[in-house]
GROMACS .gro file of C-alpha atoms in nm:
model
  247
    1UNK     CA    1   7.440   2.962  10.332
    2UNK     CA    2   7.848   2.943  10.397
    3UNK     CA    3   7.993   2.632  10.300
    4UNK     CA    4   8.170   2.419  10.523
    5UNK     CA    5   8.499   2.549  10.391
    6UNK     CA    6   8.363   2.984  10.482
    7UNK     CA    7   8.200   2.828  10.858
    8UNK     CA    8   8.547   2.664  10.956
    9UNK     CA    9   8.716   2.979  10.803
   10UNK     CA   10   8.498   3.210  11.012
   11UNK     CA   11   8.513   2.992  11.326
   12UNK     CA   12   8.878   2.980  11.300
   13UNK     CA   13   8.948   3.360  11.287
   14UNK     CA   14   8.687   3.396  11.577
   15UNK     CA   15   8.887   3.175  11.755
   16UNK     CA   16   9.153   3.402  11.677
   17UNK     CA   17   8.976   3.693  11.790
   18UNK     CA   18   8.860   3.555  12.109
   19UNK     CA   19   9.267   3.476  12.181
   20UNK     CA   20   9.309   3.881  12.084
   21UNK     CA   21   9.146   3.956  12.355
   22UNK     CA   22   9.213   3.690  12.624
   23UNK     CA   23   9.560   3.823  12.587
   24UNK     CA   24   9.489   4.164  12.563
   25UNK     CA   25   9.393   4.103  12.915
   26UNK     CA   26   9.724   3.960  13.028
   27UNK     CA   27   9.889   4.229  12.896
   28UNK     CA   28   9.663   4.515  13.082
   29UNK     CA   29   9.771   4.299  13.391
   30UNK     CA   30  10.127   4.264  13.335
   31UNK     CA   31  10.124   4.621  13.248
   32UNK     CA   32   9.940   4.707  13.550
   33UNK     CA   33  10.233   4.516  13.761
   34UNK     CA   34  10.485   4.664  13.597
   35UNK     CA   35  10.371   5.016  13.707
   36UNK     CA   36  10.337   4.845  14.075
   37UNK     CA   37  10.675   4.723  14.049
   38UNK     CA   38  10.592   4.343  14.055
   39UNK     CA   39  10.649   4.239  13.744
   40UNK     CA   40  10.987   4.072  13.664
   41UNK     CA   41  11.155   4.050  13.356
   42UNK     CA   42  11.177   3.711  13.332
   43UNK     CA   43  10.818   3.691  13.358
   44UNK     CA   44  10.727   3.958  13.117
   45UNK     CA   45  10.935   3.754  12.859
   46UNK     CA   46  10.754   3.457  12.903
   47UNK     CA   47  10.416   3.635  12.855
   48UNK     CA   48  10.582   3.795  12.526
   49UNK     CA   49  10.701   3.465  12.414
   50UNK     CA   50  10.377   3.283  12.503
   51UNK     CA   51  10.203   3.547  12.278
   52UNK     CA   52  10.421   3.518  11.999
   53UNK     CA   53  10.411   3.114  12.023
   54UNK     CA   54  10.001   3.150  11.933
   55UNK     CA   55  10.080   3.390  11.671
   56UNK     CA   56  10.297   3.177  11.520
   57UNK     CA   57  10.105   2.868  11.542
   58UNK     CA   58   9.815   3.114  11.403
   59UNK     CA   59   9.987   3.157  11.096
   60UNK     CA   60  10.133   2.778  11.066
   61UNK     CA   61   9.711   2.648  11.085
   62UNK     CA   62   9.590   2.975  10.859
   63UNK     CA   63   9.849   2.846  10.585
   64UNK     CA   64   9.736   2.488  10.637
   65UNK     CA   65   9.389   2.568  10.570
   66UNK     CA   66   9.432   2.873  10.267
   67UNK     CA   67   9.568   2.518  10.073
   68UNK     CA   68   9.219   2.415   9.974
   69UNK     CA   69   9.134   2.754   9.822
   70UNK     CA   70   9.367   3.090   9.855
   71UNK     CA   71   9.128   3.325   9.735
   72UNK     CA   72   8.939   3.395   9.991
   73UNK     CA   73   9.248   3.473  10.255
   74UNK     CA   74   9.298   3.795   9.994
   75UNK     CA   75   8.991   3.928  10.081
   76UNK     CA   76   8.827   3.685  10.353
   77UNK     CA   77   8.454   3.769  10.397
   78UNK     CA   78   8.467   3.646  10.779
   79UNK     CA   79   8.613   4.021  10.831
   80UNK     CA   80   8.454   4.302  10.832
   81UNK     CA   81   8.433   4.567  10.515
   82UNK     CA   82   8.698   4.820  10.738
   83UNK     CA   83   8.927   4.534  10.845
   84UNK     CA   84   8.943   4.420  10.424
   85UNK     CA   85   9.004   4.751  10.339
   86UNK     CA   86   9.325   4.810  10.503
   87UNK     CA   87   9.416   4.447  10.447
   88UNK     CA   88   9.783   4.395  10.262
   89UNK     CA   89   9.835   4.014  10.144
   90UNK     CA   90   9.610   3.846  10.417
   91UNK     CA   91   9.656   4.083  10.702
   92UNK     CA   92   9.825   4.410  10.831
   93UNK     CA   93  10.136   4.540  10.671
   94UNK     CA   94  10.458   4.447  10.848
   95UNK     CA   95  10.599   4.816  10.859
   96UNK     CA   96  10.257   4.900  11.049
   97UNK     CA   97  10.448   4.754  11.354
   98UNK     CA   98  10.740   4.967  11.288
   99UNK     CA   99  10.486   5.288  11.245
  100UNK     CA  100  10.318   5.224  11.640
  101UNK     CA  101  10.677   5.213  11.759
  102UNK     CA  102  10.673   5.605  11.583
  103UNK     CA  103  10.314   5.675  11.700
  104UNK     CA  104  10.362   5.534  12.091
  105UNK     CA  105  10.695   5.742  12.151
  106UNK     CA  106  10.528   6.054  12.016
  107UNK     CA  107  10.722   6.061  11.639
  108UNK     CA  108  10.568   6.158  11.326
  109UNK     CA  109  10.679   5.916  11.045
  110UNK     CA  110  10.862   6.149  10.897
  111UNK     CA  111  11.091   6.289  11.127
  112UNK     CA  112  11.454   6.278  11.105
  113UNK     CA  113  11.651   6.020  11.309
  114UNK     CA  114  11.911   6.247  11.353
  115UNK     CA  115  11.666   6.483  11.511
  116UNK     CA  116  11.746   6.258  11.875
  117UNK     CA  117  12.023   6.103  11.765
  118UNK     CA  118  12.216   6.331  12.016
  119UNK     CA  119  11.977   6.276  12.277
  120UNK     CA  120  12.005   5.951  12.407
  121UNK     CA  121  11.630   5.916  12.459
  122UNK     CA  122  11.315   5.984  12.259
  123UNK     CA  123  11.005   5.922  12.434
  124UNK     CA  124  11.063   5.604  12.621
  125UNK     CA  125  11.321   5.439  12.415
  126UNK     CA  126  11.692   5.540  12.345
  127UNK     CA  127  11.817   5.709  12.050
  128UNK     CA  128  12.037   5.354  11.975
  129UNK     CA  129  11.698   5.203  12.001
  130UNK     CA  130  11.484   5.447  11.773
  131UNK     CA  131  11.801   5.359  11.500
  132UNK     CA  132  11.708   5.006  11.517
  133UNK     CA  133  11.405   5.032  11.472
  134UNK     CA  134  11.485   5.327  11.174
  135UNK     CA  135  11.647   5.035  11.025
  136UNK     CA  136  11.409   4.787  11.080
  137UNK     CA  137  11.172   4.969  10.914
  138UNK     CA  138  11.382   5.021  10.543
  139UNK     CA  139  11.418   4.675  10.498
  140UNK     CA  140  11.081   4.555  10.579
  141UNK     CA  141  10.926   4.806  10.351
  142UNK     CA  142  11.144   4.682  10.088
  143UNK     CA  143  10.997   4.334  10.121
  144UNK     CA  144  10.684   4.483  10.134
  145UNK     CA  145  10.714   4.640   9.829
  146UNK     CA  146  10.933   4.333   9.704
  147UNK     CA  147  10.582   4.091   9.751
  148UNK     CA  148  10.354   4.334   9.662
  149UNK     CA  149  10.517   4.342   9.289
  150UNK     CA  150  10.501   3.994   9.302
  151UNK     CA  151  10.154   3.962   9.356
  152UNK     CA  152  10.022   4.187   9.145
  153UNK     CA  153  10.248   4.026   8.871
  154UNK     CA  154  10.071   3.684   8.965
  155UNK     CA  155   9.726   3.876   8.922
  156UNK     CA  156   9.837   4.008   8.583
  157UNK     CA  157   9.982   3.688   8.461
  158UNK     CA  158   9.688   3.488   8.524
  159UNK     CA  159   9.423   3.710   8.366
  160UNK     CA  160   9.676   3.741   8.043
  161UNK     CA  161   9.803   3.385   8.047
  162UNK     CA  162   9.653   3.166   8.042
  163UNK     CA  163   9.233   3.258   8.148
  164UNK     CA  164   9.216   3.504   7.839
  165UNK     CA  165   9.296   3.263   7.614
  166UNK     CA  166   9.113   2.985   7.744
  167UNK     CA  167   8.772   3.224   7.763
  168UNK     CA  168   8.911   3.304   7.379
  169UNK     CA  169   8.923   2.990   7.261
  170UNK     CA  170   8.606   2.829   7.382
  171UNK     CA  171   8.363   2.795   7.173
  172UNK     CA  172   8.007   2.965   7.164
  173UNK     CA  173   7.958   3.167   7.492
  174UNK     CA  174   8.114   2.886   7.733
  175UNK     CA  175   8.408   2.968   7.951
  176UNK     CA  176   8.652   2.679   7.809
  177UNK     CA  177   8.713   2.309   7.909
  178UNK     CA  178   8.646   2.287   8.300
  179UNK     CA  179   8.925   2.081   8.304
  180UNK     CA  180   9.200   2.319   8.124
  181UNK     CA  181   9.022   2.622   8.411
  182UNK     CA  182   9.095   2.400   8.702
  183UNK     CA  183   9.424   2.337   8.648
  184UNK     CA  184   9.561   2.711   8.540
  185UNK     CA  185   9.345   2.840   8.858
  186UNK     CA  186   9.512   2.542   9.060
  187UNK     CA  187   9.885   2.714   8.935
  188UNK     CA  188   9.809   3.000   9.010
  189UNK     CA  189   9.637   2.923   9.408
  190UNK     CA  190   9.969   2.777   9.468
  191UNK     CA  191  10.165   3.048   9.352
  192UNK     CA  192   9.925   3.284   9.563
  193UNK     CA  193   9.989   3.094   9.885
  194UNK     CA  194  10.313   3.108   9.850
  195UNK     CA  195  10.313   3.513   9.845
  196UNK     CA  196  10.070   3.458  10.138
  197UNK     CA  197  10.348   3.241  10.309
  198UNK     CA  198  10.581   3.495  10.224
  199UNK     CA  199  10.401   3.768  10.371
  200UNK     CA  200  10.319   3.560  10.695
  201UNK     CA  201  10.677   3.511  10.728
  202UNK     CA  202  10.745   3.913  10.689
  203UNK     CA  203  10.479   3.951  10.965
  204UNK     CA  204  10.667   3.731  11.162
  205UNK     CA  205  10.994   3.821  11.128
  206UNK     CA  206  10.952   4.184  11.163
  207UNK     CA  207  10.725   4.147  11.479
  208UNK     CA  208  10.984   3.887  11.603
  209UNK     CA  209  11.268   4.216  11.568
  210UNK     CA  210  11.082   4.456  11.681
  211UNK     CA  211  11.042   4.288  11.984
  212UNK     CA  212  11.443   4.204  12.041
  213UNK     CA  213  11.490   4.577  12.012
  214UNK     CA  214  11.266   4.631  12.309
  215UNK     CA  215  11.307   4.556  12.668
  216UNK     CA  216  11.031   4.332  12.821
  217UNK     CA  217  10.832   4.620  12.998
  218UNK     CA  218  10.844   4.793  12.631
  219UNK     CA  219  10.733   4.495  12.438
  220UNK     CA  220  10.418   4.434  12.632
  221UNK     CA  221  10.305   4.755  12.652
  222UNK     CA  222  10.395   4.779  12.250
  223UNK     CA  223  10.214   4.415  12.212
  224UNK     CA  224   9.900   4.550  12.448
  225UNK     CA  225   9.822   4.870  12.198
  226UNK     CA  226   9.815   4.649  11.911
  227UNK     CA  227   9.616   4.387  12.025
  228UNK     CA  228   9.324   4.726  12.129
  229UNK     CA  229   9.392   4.861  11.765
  230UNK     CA  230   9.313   4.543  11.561
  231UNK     CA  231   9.022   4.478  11.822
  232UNK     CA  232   8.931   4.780  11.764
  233UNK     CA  233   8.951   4.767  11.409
  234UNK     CA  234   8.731   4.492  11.411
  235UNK     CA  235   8.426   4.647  11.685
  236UNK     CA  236   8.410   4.983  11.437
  237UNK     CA  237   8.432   4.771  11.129
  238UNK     CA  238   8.102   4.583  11.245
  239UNK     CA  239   7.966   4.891  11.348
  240UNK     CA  240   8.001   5.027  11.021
  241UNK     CA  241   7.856   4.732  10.834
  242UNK     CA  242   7.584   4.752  11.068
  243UNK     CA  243   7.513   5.101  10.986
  244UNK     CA  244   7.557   5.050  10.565
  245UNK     CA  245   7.313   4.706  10.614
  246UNK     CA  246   7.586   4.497  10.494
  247UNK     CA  247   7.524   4.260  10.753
   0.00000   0.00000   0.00000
């Protein structure tokens, strides 16, 4: 049975989830308009902002609540085994927004920029765009890579220093002084949710520039195929747990 902690966990990324797609519809619409030519840009912007005002207030509340226990936002069990496996630090990688730029103008990864830097458009964004987002994308896998050293340093550190040499220490087969456990696991959840803070921040940031490089039509059409991807993500994920029994 889930404890009370796992149920308001699990309720609060269905919530989520439920919001995913409530907006997922708004964007279909506004996309729908914008092919009509009845969609203003003004109004686009709000929708974009609107969007980005939940996601923000998603990750202010998940924070909020990882404070009790961390763990479990590393590998959170209300997901489903596909969604946990291409987790990074609590949810998707920050350059993965940078990569459907890439993917929704037609690009492989790897390309050059220099390839349209000449051409003044690639797909539909410019070239001065595509450079932006070129950019965009070195520094935030740097901070990727920047936190994901971190973490696994925290990992290290706490199965070294100091559980080993509690477990070590304790006499007989116990697992050392409940007391001594509890406070080295309480160092290290803090240290975790700050990395998770961290990474919530990269999320944010990047998403937030990303969407400054766009114009308004671009950004909800960009916003609309990630919203269908991580619902996606999340409809084959419980298909496939459904399939393996692990449900």
């Amino acid at each position: 049975m889930a404890t009370s902690g796992q149920a308001r966990e699990t309720c609060f990324y269905q919530e989520w989830m439920n919001l995913q797609q409530q907006e997922l519809s708004e964007l279909k619409r506004a996309v729908a308009l914008c092919s009509e030519g009845r969609a203003s840009d003004d109004e686009l912007a709000q929708l974009v902002n609107k969007i980005m005002s939940h996601f923000e207030s998603y990750i202010q509340n998940r924070v909020h609540l990882a404070r009790s226990d961390v763990s479990p936002y590393f590998s959170p069990t209300w997901c489903t085994s596909l969604e946990r496996s291409v987790m990074w630090i609590g949810g998707c990688r920050p350059s993965s927004y940078v990569r459907l730029i890439y993917t929704l103008n037609g690009l492989q990864i790897e390309s050059d920029i220099s390839e349209f830097q000449n051409t003044g458009r690639l797909g539909g964004m410019s070239g001065q765009q595509m450079m932006a987002v070129d950019e965009l994308q070195r520094r935030t896998i740097a901070e990727e890579r920047r936190l994901s050293t971190r973490a696994a340093r925290l990992q290290e550190d706490v199965l070294d220093q100091p559980l080993a040499s509690i477990i070590v220490k304790a006499e007989g087969g116990g697992c050392g002084a409940r007391g001594e456990v509890r406070a080295a696991l309480g160092a290290h959840g803090r240290e975790m949710l700050e990395v998770l803070r961290e990474a919530d921040r990269l999320r944010m940031n990047t998403l937030t520039e990303v969407l400054k490089i766009m114009t308004p039509k671009e950004a909800v059409s960009f916003l609309a195929a990630g919203k269908k991807i991580q619902l996606c993500l999340q409809q084959w994920g419980k298909e496939s747990d459904r399939e393996h029994g692990r449900n």
